[in-house]
């Protein structure tokens, strides 16, 4: 899957997130990069920010949190387009959950690992 089609697939995955949940996202930007850092080449996505559960009264005015989805590892791990689309959706939900303070252990228990 090329870069443009991958970007559209991430957009489609975001469109599938319930609107009431998307409305709760606060000060966050979504990014797509080809590859993760060299020290973690299999990383599918990453949330970089302060989860809502950890924000205090003085948090206002901070730079946006970032969710980055990595095209390379996702496309390499999936055998076909349908599997890739499913994995993109799982990765998007997984990283959004981190914004809400849900950790990896809980996500795995819920089937979003």
Coordinates of C-alpha atoms in Angstrom, one line a residue:
X1 CA 0.0 0.0 0.0
X2 CA 1.4 3.4 -1.0
X3 CA 1.8 6.4 1.2
X4 CA -1.3 8.1 0.0
X5 CA -3.6 5.1 0.3
X6 CA -2.1 4.4 3.8
X7 CA -3.0 8.0 4.8
X8 CA -6.5 7.5 3.6
X9 CA -6.8 4.2 5.5
X10 CA -5.7 6.0 8.7
X11 CA -8.3 8.6 8.0
X12 CA -11.0 5.9 7.5
X13 CA -10.0 4.3 10.8
X14 CA -10.4 7.7 12.5
X15 CA -13.8 8.1 10.9
X16 CA -14.8 4.8 12.5
X17 CA -14.1 6.0 16.0
X18 CA -17.4 7.0 17.6
X19 CA -18.0 10.8 17.3
X20 CA -18.7 11.1 21.0
X21 CA -15.2 9.7 21.7
X22 CA -13.5 11.9 19.2
X23 CA -15.1 14.9 20.8
X24 CA -13.3 14.0 24.0
X25 CA -9.9 14.1 22.4
X26 CA -8.1 17.2 23.7
X27 CA -5.2 19.0 22.0
X28 CA -4.0 16.1 19.9
X29 CA -2.6 15.8 16.4
X30 CA -2.3 12.6 14.3
X31 CA 0.8 12.0 12.2
X32 CA 1.9 9.3 9.8
X33 CA 5.6 8.4 9.3
X34 CA 7.2 5.8 7.2
X35 CA 9.4 4.3 9.9
X36 CA 9.7 4.3 13.7
X37 CA 12.9 5.2 15.5
X38 CA 15.8 2.7 14.7
X39 CA 15.9 1.5 18.3
X40 CA 12.3 0.1 17.9
X41 CA 11.8 -1.0 14.3
X42 CA 8.6 -3.0 14.9
X43 CA 6.7 -0.1 16.6
X44 CA 3.3 0.3 14.9
X45 CA 2.3 3.5 16.6
X46 CA 3.1 5.7 19.5
X47 CA 1.3 8.2 21.7
X48 CA 3.5 11.1 22.8
X49 CA 1.8 13.3 25.3
X50 CA 0.1 13.7 28.7
X51 CA -2.9 11.4 29.1
X52 CA -6.1 13.1 30.2
X53 CA -6.0 11.2 33.5
X54 CA -2.7 12.9 34.4
X55 CA -3.4 16.5 33.4
X56 CA -3.7 19.0 36.2
X57 CA -5.3 22.5 36.4
X58 CA -2.1 24.1 35.0
X59 CA -1.9 22.0 31.9
X60 CA -3.6 24.5 29.6
X61 CA -1.5 26.0 26.8
X62 CA 0.7 23.0 26.3
X63 CA 1.8 21.8 22.8
X64 CA -0.5 19.2 21.3
X65 CA -0.1 15.6 22.1
X66 CA 0.9 13.4 19.1
X67 CA -0.2 10.1 17.9
X68 CA 2.1 8.7 15.2
X69 CA 1.2 5.7 13.0
X70 CA 4.1 4.0 11.3
X71 CA 3.5 2.7 7.8
X72 CA 6.5 0.5 7.3
X73 CA 6.1 -2.0 10.2
X74 CA 2.3 -2.1 9.6
X75 CA 2.6 -2.9 5.9
X76 CA 5.4 -5.5 6.5
X77 CA 3.5 -7.4 9.2
X78 CA 0.3 -7.8 7.2
X79 CA -0.2 -10.4 4.5
X80 CA -2.9 -8.6 2.6
X81 CA -4.9 -5.4 2.3
X82 CA -7.8 -6.5 4.6
X83 CA -5.4 -7.5 7.3
X84 CA -3.6 -4.2 7.0
X85 CA -6.8 -2.2 7.2
X86 CA -7.8 -4.1 10.4
X87 CA -4.3 -3.6 11.9
X88 CA -4.4 0.2 11.1
X89 CA -7.8 0.4 12.9
X90 CA -6.5 -1.5 15.9
X91 CA -3.4 0.7 16.1
X92 CA -5.4 3.9 15.9
X93 CA -7.7 2.8 18.7
X94 CA -4.8 1.6 20.8
X95 CA -3.0 4.9 20.6
X96 CA -6.2 6.9 21.2
X97 CA -6.8 4.8 24.3
X98 CA -3.4 5.9 25.7
X99 CA -4.6 9.5 25.4
X100 CA -7.4 8.5 27.8
X101 CA -4.9 6.9 30.2
X102 CA -5.5 3.3 29.3
X103 CA -2.2 1.3 29.6
X104 CA -1.0 -1.6 27.4
X105 CA -1.9 -4.3 29.9
X106 CA -5.6 -3.2 29.9
X107 CA -5.6 -2.8 26.1
X108 CA -4.3 -6.3 25.7
X109 CA -7.0 -7.6 28.1
X110 CA -9.6 -5.8 26.1
X111 CA -8.3 -7.3 22.8
X112 CA -6.8 -4.0 21.5
X113 CA -3.2 -5.0 22.1

